[in-house]
XYZ file of C-alpha atoms in Angstrom:
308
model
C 93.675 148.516 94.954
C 90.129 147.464 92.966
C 90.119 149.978 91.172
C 88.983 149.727 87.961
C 87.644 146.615 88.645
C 84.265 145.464 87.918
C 82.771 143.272 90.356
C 82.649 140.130 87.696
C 85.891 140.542 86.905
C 86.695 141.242 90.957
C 85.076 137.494 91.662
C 86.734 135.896 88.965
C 90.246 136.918 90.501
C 89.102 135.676 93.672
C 87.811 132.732 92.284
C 91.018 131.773 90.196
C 93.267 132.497 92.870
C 91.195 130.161 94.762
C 91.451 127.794 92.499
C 95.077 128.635 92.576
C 95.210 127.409 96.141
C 93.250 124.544 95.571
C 96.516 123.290 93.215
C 99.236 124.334 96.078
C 96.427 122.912 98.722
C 97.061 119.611 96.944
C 100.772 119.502 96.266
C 100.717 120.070 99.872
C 98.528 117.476 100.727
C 100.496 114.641 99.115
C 104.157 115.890 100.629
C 102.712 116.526 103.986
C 100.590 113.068 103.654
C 104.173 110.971 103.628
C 105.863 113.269 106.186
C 103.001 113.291 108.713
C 103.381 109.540 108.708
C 107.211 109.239 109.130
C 107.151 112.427 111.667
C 104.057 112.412 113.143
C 103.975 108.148 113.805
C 107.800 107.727 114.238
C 109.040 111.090 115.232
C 111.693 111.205 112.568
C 112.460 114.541 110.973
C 113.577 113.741 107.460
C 115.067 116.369 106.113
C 115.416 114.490 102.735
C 111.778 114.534 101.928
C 111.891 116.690 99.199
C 114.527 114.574 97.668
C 112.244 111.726 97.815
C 109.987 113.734 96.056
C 111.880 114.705 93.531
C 112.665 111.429 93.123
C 109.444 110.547 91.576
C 109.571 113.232 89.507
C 112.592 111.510 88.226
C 111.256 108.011 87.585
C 108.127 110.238 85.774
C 110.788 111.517 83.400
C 112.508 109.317 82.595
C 109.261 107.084 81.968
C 107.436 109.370 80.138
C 110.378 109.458 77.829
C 110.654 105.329 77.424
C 106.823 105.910 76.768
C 107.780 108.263 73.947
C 110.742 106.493 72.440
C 109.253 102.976 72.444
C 105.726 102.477 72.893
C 104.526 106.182 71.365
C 101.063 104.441 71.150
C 100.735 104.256 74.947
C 101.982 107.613 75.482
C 98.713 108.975 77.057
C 98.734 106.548 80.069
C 102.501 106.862 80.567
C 101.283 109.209 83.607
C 99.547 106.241 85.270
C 102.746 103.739 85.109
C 105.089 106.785 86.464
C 103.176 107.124 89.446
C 103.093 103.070 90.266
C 106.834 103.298 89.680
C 107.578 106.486 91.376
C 106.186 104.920 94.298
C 107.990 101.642 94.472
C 111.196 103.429 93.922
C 111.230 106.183 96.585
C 109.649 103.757 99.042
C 112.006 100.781 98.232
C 114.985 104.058 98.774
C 113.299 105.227 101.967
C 113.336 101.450 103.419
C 116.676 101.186 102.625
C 117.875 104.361 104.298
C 115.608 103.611 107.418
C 117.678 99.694 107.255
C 120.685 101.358 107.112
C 120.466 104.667 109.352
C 117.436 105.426 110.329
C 116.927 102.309 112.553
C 120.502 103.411 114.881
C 118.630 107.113 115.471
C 115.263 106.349 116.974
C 114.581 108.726 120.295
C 117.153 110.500 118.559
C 114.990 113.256 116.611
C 118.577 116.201 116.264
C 120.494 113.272 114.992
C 117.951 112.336 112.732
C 117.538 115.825 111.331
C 121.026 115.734 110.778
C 121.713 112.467 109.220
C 118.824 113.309 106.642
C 119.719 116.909 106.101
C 123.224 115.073 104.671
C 121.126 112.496 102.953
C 119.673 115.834 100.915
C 122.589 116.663 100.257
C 124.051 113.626 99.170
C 120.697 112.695 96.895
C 121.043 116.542 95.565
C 124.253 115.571 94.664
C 123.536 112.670 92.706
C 120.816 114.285 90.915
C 122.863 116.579 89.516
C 125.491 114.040 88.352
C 122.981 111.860 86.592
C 120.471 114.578 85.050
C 122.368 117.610 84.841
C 122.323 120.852 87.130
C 119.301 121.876 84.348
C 115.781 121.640 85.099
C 113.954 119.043 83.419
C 110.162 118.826 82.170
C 107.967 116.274 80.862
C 105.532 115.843 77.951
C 101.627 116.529 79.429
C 99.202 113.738 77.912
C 97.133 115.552 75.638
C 94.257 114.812 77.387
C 95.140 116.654 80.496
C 96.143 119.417 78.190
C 94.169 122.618 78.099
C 91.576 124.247 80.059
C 88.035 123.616 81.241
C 85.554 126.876 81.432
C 83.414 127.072 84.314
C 82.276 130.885 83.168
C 82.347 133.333 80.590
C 85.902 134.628 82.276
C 86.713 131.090 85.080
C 88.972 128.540 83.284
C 90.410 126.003 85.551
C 93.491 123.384 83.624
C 93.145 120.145 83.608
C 96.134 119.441 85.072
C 95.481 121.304 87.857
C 92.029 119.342 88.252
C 93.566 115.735 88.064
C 96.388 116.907 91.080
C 93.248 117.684 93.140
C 91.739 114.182 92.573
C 94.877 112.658 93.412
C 95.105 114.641 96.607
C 91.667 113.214 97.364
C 92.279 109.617 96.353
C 95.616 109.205 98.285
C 94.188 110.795 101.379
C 91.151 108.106 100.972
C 93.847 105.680 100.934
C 96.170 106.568 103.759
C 93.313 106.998 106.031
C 91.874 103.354 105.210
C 95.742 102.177 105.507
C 96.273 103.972 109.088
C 92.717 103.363 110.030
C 90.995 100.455 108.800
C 93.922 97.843 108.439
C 95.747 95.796 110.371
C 99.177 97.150 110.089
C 97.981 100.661 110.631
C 96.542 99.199 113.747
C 100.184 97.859 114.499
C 101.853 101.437 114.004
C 99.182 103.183 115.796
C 100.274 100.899 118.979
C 104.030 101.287 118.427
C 103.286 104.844 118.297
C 101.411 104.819 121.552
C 103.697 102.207 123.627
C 106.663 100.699 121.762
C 107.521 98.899 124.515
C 104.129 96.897 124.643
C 103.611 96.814 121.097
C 106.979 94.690 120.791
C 105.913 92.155 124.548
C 102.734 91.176 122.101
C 104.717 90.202 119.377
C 104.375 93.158 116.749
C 107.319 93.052 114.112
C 107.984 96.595 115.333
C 111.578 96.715 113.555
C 109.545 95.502 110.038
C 106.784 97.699 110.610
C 109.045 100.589 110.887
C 110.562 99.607 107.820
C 107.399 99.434 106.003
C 106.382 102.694 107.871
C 108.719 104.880 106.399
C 108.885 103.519 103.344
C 105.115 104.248 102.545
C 106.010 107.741 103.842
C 108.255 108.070 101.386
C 106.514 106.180 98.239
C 103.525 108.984 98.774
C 106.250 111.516 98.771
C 107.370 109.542 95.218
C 103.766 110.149 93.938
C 103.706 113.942 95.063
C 106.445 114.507 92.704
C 105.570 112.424 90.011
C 101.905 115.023 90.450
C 104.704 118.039 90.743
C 105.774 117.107 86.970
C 102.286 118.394 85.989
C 102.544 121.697 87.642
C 106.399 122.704 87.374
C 109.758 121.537 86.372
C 112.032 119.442 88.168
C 115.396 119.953 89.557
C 118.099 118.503 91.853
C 117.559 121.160 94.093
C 113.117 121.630 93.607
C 112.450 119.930 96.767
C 114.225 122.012 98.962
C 111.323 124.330 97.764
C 108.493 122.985 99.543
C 110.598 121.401 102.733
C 109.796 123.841 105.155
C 106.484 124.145 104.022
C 105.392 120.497 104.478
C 107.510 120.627 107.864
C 104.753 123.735 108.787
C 101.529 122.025 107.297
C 102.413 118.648 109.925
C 103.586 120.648 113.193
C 100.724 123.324 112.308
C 97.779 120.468 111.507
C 99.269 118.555 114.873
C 101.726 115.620 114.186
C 100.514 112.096 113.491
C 96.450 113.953 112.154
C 95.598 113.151 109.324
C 92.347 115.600 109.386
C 94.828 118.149 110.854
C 97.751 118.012 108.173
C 94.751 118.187 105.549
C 93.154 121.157 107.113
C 96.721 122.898 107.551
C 97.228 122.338 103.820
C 94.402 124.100 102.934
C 94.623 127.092 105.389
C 98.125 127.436 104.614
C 97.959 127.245 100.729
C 94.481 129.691 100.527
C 96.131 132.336 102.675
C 99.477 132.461 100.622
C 97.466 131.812 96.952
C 95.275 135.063 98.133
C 98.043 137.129 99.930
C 99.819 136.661 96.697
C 97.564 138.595 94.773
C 97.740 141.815 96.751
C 101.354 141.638 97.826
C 104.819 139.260 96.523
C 105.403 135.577 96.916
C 107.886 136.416 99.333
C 106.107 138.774 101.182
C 102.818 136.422 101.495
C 104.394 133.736 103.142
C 106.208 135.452 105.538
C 103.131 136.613 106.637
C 102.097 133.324 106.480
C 104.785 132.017 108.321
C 103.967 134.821 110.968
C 100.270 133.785 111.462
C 101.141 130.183 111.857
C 103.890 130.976 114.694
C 101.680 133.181 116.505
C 99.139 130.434 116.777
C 101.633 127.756 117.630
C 102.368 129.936 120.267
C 99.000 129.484 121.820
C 97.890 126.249 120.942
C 101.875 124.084 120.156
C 100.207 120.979 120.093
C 98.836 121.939 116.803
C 95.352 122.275 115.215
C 94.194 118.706 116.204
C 96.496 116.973 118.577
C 96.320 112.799 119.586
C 96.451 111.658 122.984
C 98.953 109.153 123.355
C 99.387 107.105 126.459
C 103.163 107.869 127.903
């Protein structure tokens, strides 16, 4: 399989495939980031994630090209406005859905998962009606254009480099959110005793409002970041469903250091499987691995004790 293969040329492979998974590691991060808080805090299986996602990548379309039509002088920061707006309109959608369906379905997880596997469809739906059954792209700033040469044969682009520091920066700021603020002290007690949370006067209908709509703004931003790396679709969500559904059972639901150390497990070993064998092929074998040690350990990777 190496050979012919010098060893410089062997470690830059490895290394560019690594960097490879670094990418997927963070388009993982920032879908698995708003489903670990609407699944793993509320126990809601929204099956119309990826729509939420693509969502964003939406609102970054169809901003980048109001950027480009009207103010062609601002068009490198066009990127930085999409975001802000992707966010506000996925998580002003996913409030609205939780006001009007998800709020009858609580301690109902198979009627959630149905109710939002129709909302997919429905969202899919509309997608297609408004942009076409076509896959869309956007215009890349020129700045985050190109490549940046760590060796004589290592490039790593741009692009790629500015998803991975918005992975970072949005993990910063969900864990000060669910950790260091007062309403992430108020879903952390809903989560552990509804019942309790609501006797000391928590808003806990508002705060599961709020809850799932944050969950689905990051989900907003993760495909506004997705518009960097790949077109967008009705349908391109569905793509990365199941494996932001495996990243948050296989990380342990409601962990944040668990869903981020399932992202990168899960996106090295099918970025380096992929090398030696097909896309297909790698994450079935992925898929495999995971099961197996679900089957061991279910509660997942890190699991929370929660008072019952």
């Amino acid at each position: 399989m190496f050979a012919g293969y010098s060893m410089g040329e062997l470690t830059a492979i490895f290394a560019m495939q690594g960097f490879a998974g670094l990418i997927l590691f963070s388009v993982f991060v920032l879908m698995a980031l708003g489903l670990a808080i609407i699944f793993g805090q509320m126990g809601v299986i929204n099956m119309a994630h990826g729509e939420f996602m693509i969502l964003g990548a939406y609102v970054t379309y169809l901003v980048s090209h109001v950027f480009a039509d009207i103010m062609p002088a601002l068009f490198s920061m066009y990127f930085f406005v999409a975001m802000a707006l992707a966010f506000v309109a996925a998580g002003a959608l996913g409030m609205f859905v939780e006001w009007a369906m998800i709020c009858h379905l609580y301690k109902r997880p198979l009627d959630t998962l149905l109710a939002t596997w129709g909302l997919s469809l429905i969202l899919q739906q509309l997608y297609r009606s408004i942009f076409g059954a076509r896959e869309v792209g956007v215009t890349i700033p020129d700045w985050m254009m190109g490549s940046l040469p760590l060796t004589d044969m290592i490039e790593v682009p741009i692009n790629g480099i500015f998803v991975m520091v918005l992975a970072v920066g949005i993990s910063i700021a969900i864990y000060v959110l669910m950790f260091r603020s007062g309403w992430g002290r108020q879903v952390r007690a809903i989560n552990q005793n509804r019942v309790m949370a609501d006797a000391v006067g928590i808003n806990t209908a508002w705060t599961d409002r709020m809850t799932f709509g944050i969950g689905c703004g990051v989900a907003g931003v993760a495909g506004s970041a997705f518009t960097m790396i790949g077109s967008t679709g009705p349908t391109a969500g569905q793509q990365y469903i199941v494996d932001t559904f495996l990243v948050v059972v296989f990380g342990g639901a409601g962990s944040l250091l668990g869903t981020i150390a399932s992202a990168f497990s899960i996106s090295q070993a099918q970025s380096i499987m992929e090398f030696f064998l097909s896309g297909s092929m790698a994450k079935v074998l992925t898929l495999l691995v995971v099961v197996g040690i679900l089957m061991l350990r279910p509660q997942g990777l890190f699991a929370l004790k929660l008072r019952k």
